[in-house]
Short mmCIF file of C-alpha atoms and ligand atoms in Angstrom, two decimals:
data_model
loop_
_atom_site.label_atom_id
_atom_site.label_comp_id
_atom_site.label_asym_id
_atom_site.label_seq_id
_atom_site.Cartn_x
_atom_site.Cartn_y
_atom_site.Cartn_z
CA MET A 1 98.19 104.58 132.32
CA LYS A 2 100.28 107.73 132.08
CA THR A 3 98.99 110.77 130.17
CA VAL A 4 101.87 112.97 129.07
CA SER A 5 102.39 115.90 126.76
CA ARG A 6 106.10 116.70 126.37
CA ILE A 7 108.19 114.91 123.73
CA LYS A 8 111.10 114.52 126.16
CA THR A 9 108.91 112.67 128.66
CA VAL A 10 107.59 110.36 125.94
CA GLN A 11 111.11 109.57 124.77
CA MET A 12 112.29 108.90 128.31
CA LEU A 13 109.38 106.55 129.12
CA LEU A 14 109.74 104.71 125.82
CA GLN A 15 113.48 104.30 126.20
CA SER A 16 112.99 102.18 129.28
CA ALA A 17 109.90 100.39 127.83
CA ARG A 18 111.90 99.44 124.73
CA LYS A 19 114.24 97.34 126.87
CA THR A 20 111.32 95.17 128.00
CA GLY A 21 109.97 94.21 124.56
CA THR A 22 107.71 95.16 121.64
CA ILE A 23 106.22 98.65 121.54
CA GLY A 24 102.84 98.93 119.84
CA PHE A 25 101.65 102.34 118.72
CA VAL A 26 98.22 103.65 117.72
CA PRO A 27 98.26 107.21 116.26
CA THR A 28 94.87 108.92 116.71
CA MET A 29 93.11 112.26 116.75
CA GLY A 30 91.02 111.24 119.79
CA ALA A 31 87.22 111.11 120.22
CA PHE A 32 87.64 107.37 120.65
CA HIS A 33 85.05 104.94 119.33
CA ASP A 34 85.09 101.16 118.97
CA GLY A 35 87.25 101.43 115.83
CA HIS A 36 90.07 103.01 117.85
CA LEU A 37 89.51 100.54 120.67
CA SER A 38 89.83 97.56 118.32
CA LEU A 39 93.27 98.86 117.27
CA ILE A 40 94.31 99.43 120.88
CA GLN A 41 93.05 96.02 122.00
CA ARG A 42 94.97 94.30 119.20
CA ALA A 43 98.11 96.22 120.16
CA ARG A 44 97.53 95.21 123.78
CA ARG A 45 97.35 91.53 122.83
CA GLU A 46 100.49 91.67 120.68
CA CYS A 47 102.84 94.07 122.48
CA ILE A 48 104.49 94.51 125.86
CA TYR A 49 103.95 98.27 125.86
CA VAL A 50 101.11 100.20 124.18
CA ALA A 51 101.45 103.89 123.33
CA VAL A 52 98.63 105.96 121.84
CA SER A 53 98.99 109.50 120.52
CA LEU A 54 96.07 111.91 120.59
CA PHE A 55 96.77 114.89 118.39
CA VAL A 56 94.30 116.80 116.24
CA ASN A 57 96.78 117.67 113.54
CA PRO A 58 96.05 121.14 112.09
CA LEU A 59 98.22 120.43 109.04
CA GLN A 60 95.87 117.79 107.63
CA PHE A 61 92.69 119.89 107.75
CA CYS A 62 91.78 121.91 104.67
CA ASP A 63 88.72 123.40 106.27
CA PRO A 64 89.48 125.57 109.35
CA GLU A 65 85.90 125.06 110.60
CA ASP A 66 86.34 121.26 110.46
CA TYR A 67 89.55 121.62 112.52
CA LEU A 68 88.03 123.94 115.11
CA THR A 69 84.92 121.80 115.57
CA TYR A 70 86.67 118.40 115.46
CA PRO A 71 85.13 116.35 118.34
CA LYS A 72 87.21 116.47 121.53
CA ASP A 73 86.67 114.78 124.88
CA LEU A 74 89.95 114.12 126.67
CA PRO A 75 88.51 112.83 129.99
CA SER A 76 86.36 110.27 128.14
CA ASP A 77 89.31 109.27 125.91
CA GLN A 78 91.49 108.83 128.99
CA ARG A 79 88.91 106.53 130.61
CA LYS A 80 88.50 104.45 127.45
CA ALA A 81 92.24 104.21 126.84
CA ALA A 82 92.94 103.20 130.44
CA SER A 83 90.31 100.47 130.41
CA ALA A 84 91.60 99.17 127.06
CA GLY A 85 95.01 98.74 128.70
CA VAL A 86 97.00 101.62 127.19
CA ASP A 87 100.30 102.27 128.97
CA LEU A 88 101.01 105.72 127.59
CA LEU A 89 98.59 108.32 126.23
CA TRP A 90 100.57 111.06 124.54
CA VAL A 91 98.74 114.35 124.00
CA PRO A 92 101.28 116.69 122.39
CA SER A 93 100.79 120.41 121.91
CA VAL A 94 100.62 122.00 118.46
CA ASP A 95 103.56 124.25 119.44
CA GLU A 96 105.81 121.34 120.23
CA ILE A 97 104.94 119.37 117.08
CA TYR A 98 105.18 122.44 114.85
CA PRO A 99 107.52 124.88 116.60
CA PRO A 100 107.80 128.39 115.18
CA GLY A 101 109.80 128.29 111.96
CA HIS A 102 108.90 124.68 111.21
CA CYS A 103 109.26 124.15 107.45
CA THR A 104 109.91 120.47 106.71
CA PHE A 105 107.12 118.46 105.09
CA ILE A 106 106.63 115.02 103.61
CA GLU A 107 104.79 114.21 100.40
CA VAL A 108 104.35 110.76 98.91
CA GLY A 109 103.57 111.61 95.29
CA GLU A 110 100.65 110.33 93.26
CA ILE A 111 99.18 108.04 95.94
CA GLY A 112 98.56 111.13 98.04
CA ASN A 113 97.29 113.31 95.20
CA ARG A 114 94.35 111.20 94.02
CA TRP A 115 90.83 110.89 95.51
CA GLU A 116 90.95 112.26 99.05
CA GLY A 117 94.14 114.09 98.11
CA ALA A 118 92.36 115.85 95.24
CA ALA A 119 89.24 116.56 97.30
CA ARG A 120 91.28 117.86 100.25
CA PRO A 121 94.47 119.42 98.86
CA GLY A 122 97.39 119.12 101.28
CA HIS A 123 95.59 116.57 103.46
CA PHE A 124 98.04 113.71 102.94
CA LYS A 125 101.04 116.01 103.15
CA GLY A 126 99.73 116.87 106.62
CA VAL A 127 99.12 113.21 107.49
CA ALA A 128 102.52 112.01 106.23
CA THR A 129 104.37 114.84 107.96
CA VAL A 130 102.77 114.33 111.36
CA VAL A 131 102.92 110.53 111.18
CA ALA A 132 106.64 110.65 110.33
CA LYS A 133 107.22 112.87 113.36
CA LEU A 134 105.17 110.58 115.62
CA PHE A 135 107.05 107.50 114.35
CA LYS A 136 110.39 109.24 114.81
CA ILE A 137 109.59 110.16 118.41
CA VAL A 138 107.88 106.93 119.51
CA GLN A 139 110.02 104.52 117.44
CA PRO A 140 107.43 101.75 117.72
CA HIS A 141 107.96 98.18 116.54
CA ARG A 142 104.34 97.86 115.40
CA VAL A 143 101.76 100.42 114.35
CA TYR A 144 98.02 99.72 114.18
CA LEU A 145 95.87 101.40 111.52
CA GLY A 146 92.23 101.05 110.45
CA ARG A 147 91.34 100.00 106.91
CA LYS A 148 88.50 102.53 106.84
CA ASP A 149 91.08 105.16 105.87
CA TYR A 150 92.29 103.06 102.97
CA GLN A 151 94.18 105.79 101.14
CA GLN A 152 95.76 107.00 104.38
CA VAL A 153 97.01 103.46 104.98
CA ARG A 154 98.55 103.38 101.49
CA VAL A 155 100.20 106.77 102.05
CA ILE A 156 101.68 105.61 105.37
CA GLN A 157 102.82 102.27 103.91
CA GLN A 158 104.57 104.11 101.10
CA MET A 159 106.21 106.56 103.48
CA VAL A 160 107.39 103.79 105.83
CA ARG A 161 108.97 102.06 102.84
CA ASP A 162 110.52 105.14 101.28
CA LEU A 163 111.93 106.53 104.54
CA HIS A 164 113.18 103.14 105.78
CA PHE A 165 111.21 103.15 109.00
CA ASN A 166 111.77 99.83 110.69
CA ILE A 167 108.11 99.39 111.61
CA ALA A 168 105.55 96.64 110.99
CA LEU A 169 102.18 98.09 110.00
CA ARG A 170 99.09 96.16 111.06
CA VAL A 171 95.94 97.12 109.15
CA LEU A 172 92.71 96.07 110.84
CA PRO A 173 89.16 95.79 109.44
CA THR A 174 86.71 98.69 109.58
CA VAL A 175 84.49 98.57 112.65
CA ARG A 176 80.84 99.25 111.82
CA GLU A 177 77.63 100.15 113.59
CA LYS A 178 74.89 97.49 113.47
CA ASP A 179 73.42 99.09 110.35
CA GLY A 180 76.78 99.08 108.56
CA LEU A 181 77.84 102.70 109.01
CA ALA A 182 81.63 102.78 109.44
CA MET A 183 82.59 104.18 112.84
CA SER A 184 84.14 107.63 112.68
CA SER A 185 84.69 110.41 115.19
CA ARG A 186 82.77 112.76 112.91
CA ASN A 187 79.59 110.61 113.11
CA VAL A 188 78.55 112.60 116.20
CA ARG A 189 77.84 115.51 113.83
CA PHE A 190 74.90 113.76 112.16
CA ALA A 191 71.41 115.23 112.36
CA ASP A 192 68.91 112.41 113.08
CA ASP A 193 67.51 112.11 109.55
CA ASP A 194 70.96 112.18 107.99
CA ARG A 195 72.14 109.46 110.35
CA LYS A 196 69.22 107.27 109.22
CA ALA A 197 70.25 107.81 105.59
CA ALA A 198 73.96 107.06 106.14
CA PRO A 199 73.86 103.21 105.85
CA ILE A 200 73.21 103.65 102.10
CA LEU A 201 77.00 103.70 101.69
CA TYR A 202 77.34 100.27 103.24
CA LYS A 203 74.49 98.97 101.07
CA ALA A 204 76.34 100.22 97.99
CA LEU A 205 79.58 98.52 99.09
CA CYS A 206 77.74 95.27 99.80
CA HIS A 207 76.04 95.46 96.43
CA ALA A 208 79.40 95.92 94.67
CA LYS A 209 80.75 92.95 96.59
CA ARG A 210 77.82 90.82 95.48
CA LEU A 211 78.24 91.81 91.84
CA VAL A 212 81.90 90.82 91.93
CA SER A 213 81.12 87.55 93.74
CA GLU A 214 78.83 86.76 90.80
CA GLY A 215 81.64 87.39 88.35
CA GLU A 216 81.04 90.99 87.31
CA ASP A 217 84.38 92.41 86.18
CA ASP A 218 83.30 95.61 84.44
CA CYS A 219 84.32 98.34 86.87
CA ARG A 220 82.23 101.05 85.18
CA ARG A 221 79.15 98.89 85.59
CA ILE A 222 79.92 98.22 89.26
CA VAL A 223 80.51 101.92 89.92
CA ARG A 224 77.33 102.88 88.03
CA GLN A 225 75.24 100.55 90.17
CA ALA A 226 76.82 101.78 93.40
CA GLN A 227 76.14 105.35 92.25
CA SER A 228 72.52 104.65 91.41
CA LEU A 229 71.94 103.02 94.80
CA ILE A 230 73.46 105.98 96.63
CA ARG A 231 71.55 108.48 94.49
CA SER A 232 68.31 106.76 95.53
CA GLU A 233 68.94 108.45 98.89
CA SER A 234 68.02 112.10 98.43
CA ARG A 235 70.23 113.29 101.32
CA ALA A 236 73.37 111.86 99.71
CA THR A 237 75.71 113.79 97.42
CA ILE A 238 78.48 111.75 95.84
CA ASP A 239 81.94 113.26 95.85
CA TYR A 240 83.62 110.28 94.16
CA ILE A 241 83.15 106.55 93.69
CA THR A 242 85.97 104.72 92.01
CA MET A 243 87.38 101.26 91.49
CA CYS A 244 91.15 101.22 91.66
CA ASN A 245 94.27 99.19 91.89
CA PRO A 246 94.62 98.45 95.64
CA VAL A 247 98.32 99.36 95.65
CA THR A 248 98.72 102.30 93.27
CA LEU A 249 95.13 103.56 93.67
CA GLU A 250 95.02 104.17 89.92
CA PRO A 251 91.53 103.77 88.46
CA ILE A 252 90.89 100.48 86.64
CA GLU A 253 88.31 99.52 84.02
CA ARG A 254 88.41 95.73 84.16
CA LEU A 255 88.72 93.67 87.35
CA THR A 256 91.27 90.91 86.87
CA GLY A 257 92.33 90.12 90.43
CA LYS A 258 92.06 92.46 93.39
CA ALA A 259 90.65 95.98 93.45
CA VAL A 260 89.36 98.45 95.97
CA LEU A 261 86.20 100.47 95.63
CA LEU A 262 86.71 103.84 97.31
CA LEU A 263 83.94 106.32 97.91
CA ALA A 264 83.35 109.71 99.49
CA VAL A 265 79.78 110.87 99.96
CA LYS A 266 78.21 113.77 101.80
CA ILE A 267 75.07 113.02 103.77
CA GLY A 268 73.64 116.34 104.89
CA ASN A 269 76.66 118.18 106.27
CA VAL A 270 78.74 115.13 107.09
CA ARG A 271 81.29 113.87 104.58
CA LEU A 272 81.89 110.12 104.81
CA ILE A 273 84.53 107.92 103.27
CA ASP A 274 84.35 104.14 103.05
CA ASN A 275 85.72 101.31 100.93
CA VAL A 276 85.60 97.63 100.16
CA GLU A 277 88.28 95.33 98.78
CA LEU A 278 87.02 93.29 95.86
CA ILE A 279 88.43 90.03 94.55
CA LEU A 280 87.10 88.43 91.40
CA PRO A 281 86.50 84.75 92.25
CA ARG A 282 88.65 82.40 90.21
CA GLY A 283 86.88 80.67 87.35
CA LYS A 284 83.84 82.96 87.49
CA LYS A 285 82.60 83.97 84.08
CA ARG A 286 82.07 87.62 83.44
CA ARG A 287 78.43 88.67 83.94
CA ILE A 288 76.71 89.85 80.83
CA GLY A 289 73.74 92.00 81.77
CA GLY A 290 72.08 90.39 84.79
CA LYS A 291 69.61 91.67 87.30
CA GLU A 292 70.31 94.82 89.26
CA GLY A 293 68.58 93.72 92.46
CA HIS A 294 70.00 94.83 95.78
CA GLN A 295 70.48 91.65 97.79
CA ILE A 296 72.87 92.39 100.65
CA ILE A 297 76.12 90.51 101.22
CA ASP A 298 78.20 92.21 103.89
CA VAL A 299 81.65 93.48 102.96
CA GLU A 300 83.34 90.59 104.74
CA GLY A 301 81.37 88.25 102.44
CA ASN A 302 78.56 87.08 104.75
CA GLU A 303 75.08 87.03 103.30
CA ASP A 304 72.25 88.69 105.25
O1 PAF B 401 93.57 108.75 111.14
C1 PAF B 401 93.88 109.63 111.95
O2 PAF B 401 93.35 109.70 113.07
C2 PAF B 401 94.94 110.65 111.57
O3 PAF B 401 94.90 110.93 110.21
C3 PAF B 401 96.37 110.26 112.01
C4 PAF B 401 96.84 108.98 111.34
C5 PAF B 401 96.40 110.07 113.52
C6 PAF B 401 97.34 111.37 111.65
O4 PAF B 401 96.98 112.58 112.23
#
């Protein structure tokens, strides 16, 4: 594996790799966990050449403290990337990505303004701008993204479509700890007691999934139950929980086909996002009332 920094070197290496076959690309901010590795491993299986970028993008952080304290461990990331079979680890500098005088930005409209976009103004402008630059420089055939960042995936899909990038996006399932907590680089910030409380998010997602599998189609009712479960955990503060159209991310009231439940919750000092896709089973009657028990069905549909 080569670790490089300069854009020119990346372009030179990729120019010759492109002649040999498919280039797979995984954009990251480093601090690799099994979620990143699942994307890299899938790219490795499907592509001749695997490039990974590691860039903590200042433009997508609203909170300077969050940017400055974002977890970093380059030697460990290099080891993990090399053993996962990465060919090229690209670690650009902020100065080269945003040279003095840089003033071009990308915004994707409403999809980027809702939910995370409202909670973290400018976040998706930062994501879309850096991702467009990375795509332009790497020119991959396939890009691998995690479904945990559901809204980010939608923003990138929209941008790829609108800017005519000739790239296939592969969106892979969220990788979770044994207790259901979605893997995230920021999980290292948890205090012990907060970490123990964090799986409440997964329980709420599983509960929503169970309600829908039983035919519940009233989104307000599903959201209310998810909220009440999360509020039963005193360390949790809900930022938002919403059921929306999986494409436009507009809120919906009645589930007719597919929806996504998106949530952002603070546990102690750590802000978590998670989601589950929900599909109303065909032929299921709408639930009227019904018990509010908390039997767990995991978000892939397997019962505990
Ligand atoms: O998900 C991330 O790690 C980042 O938002 C991304 C896509 C690499 C852009 O900086």
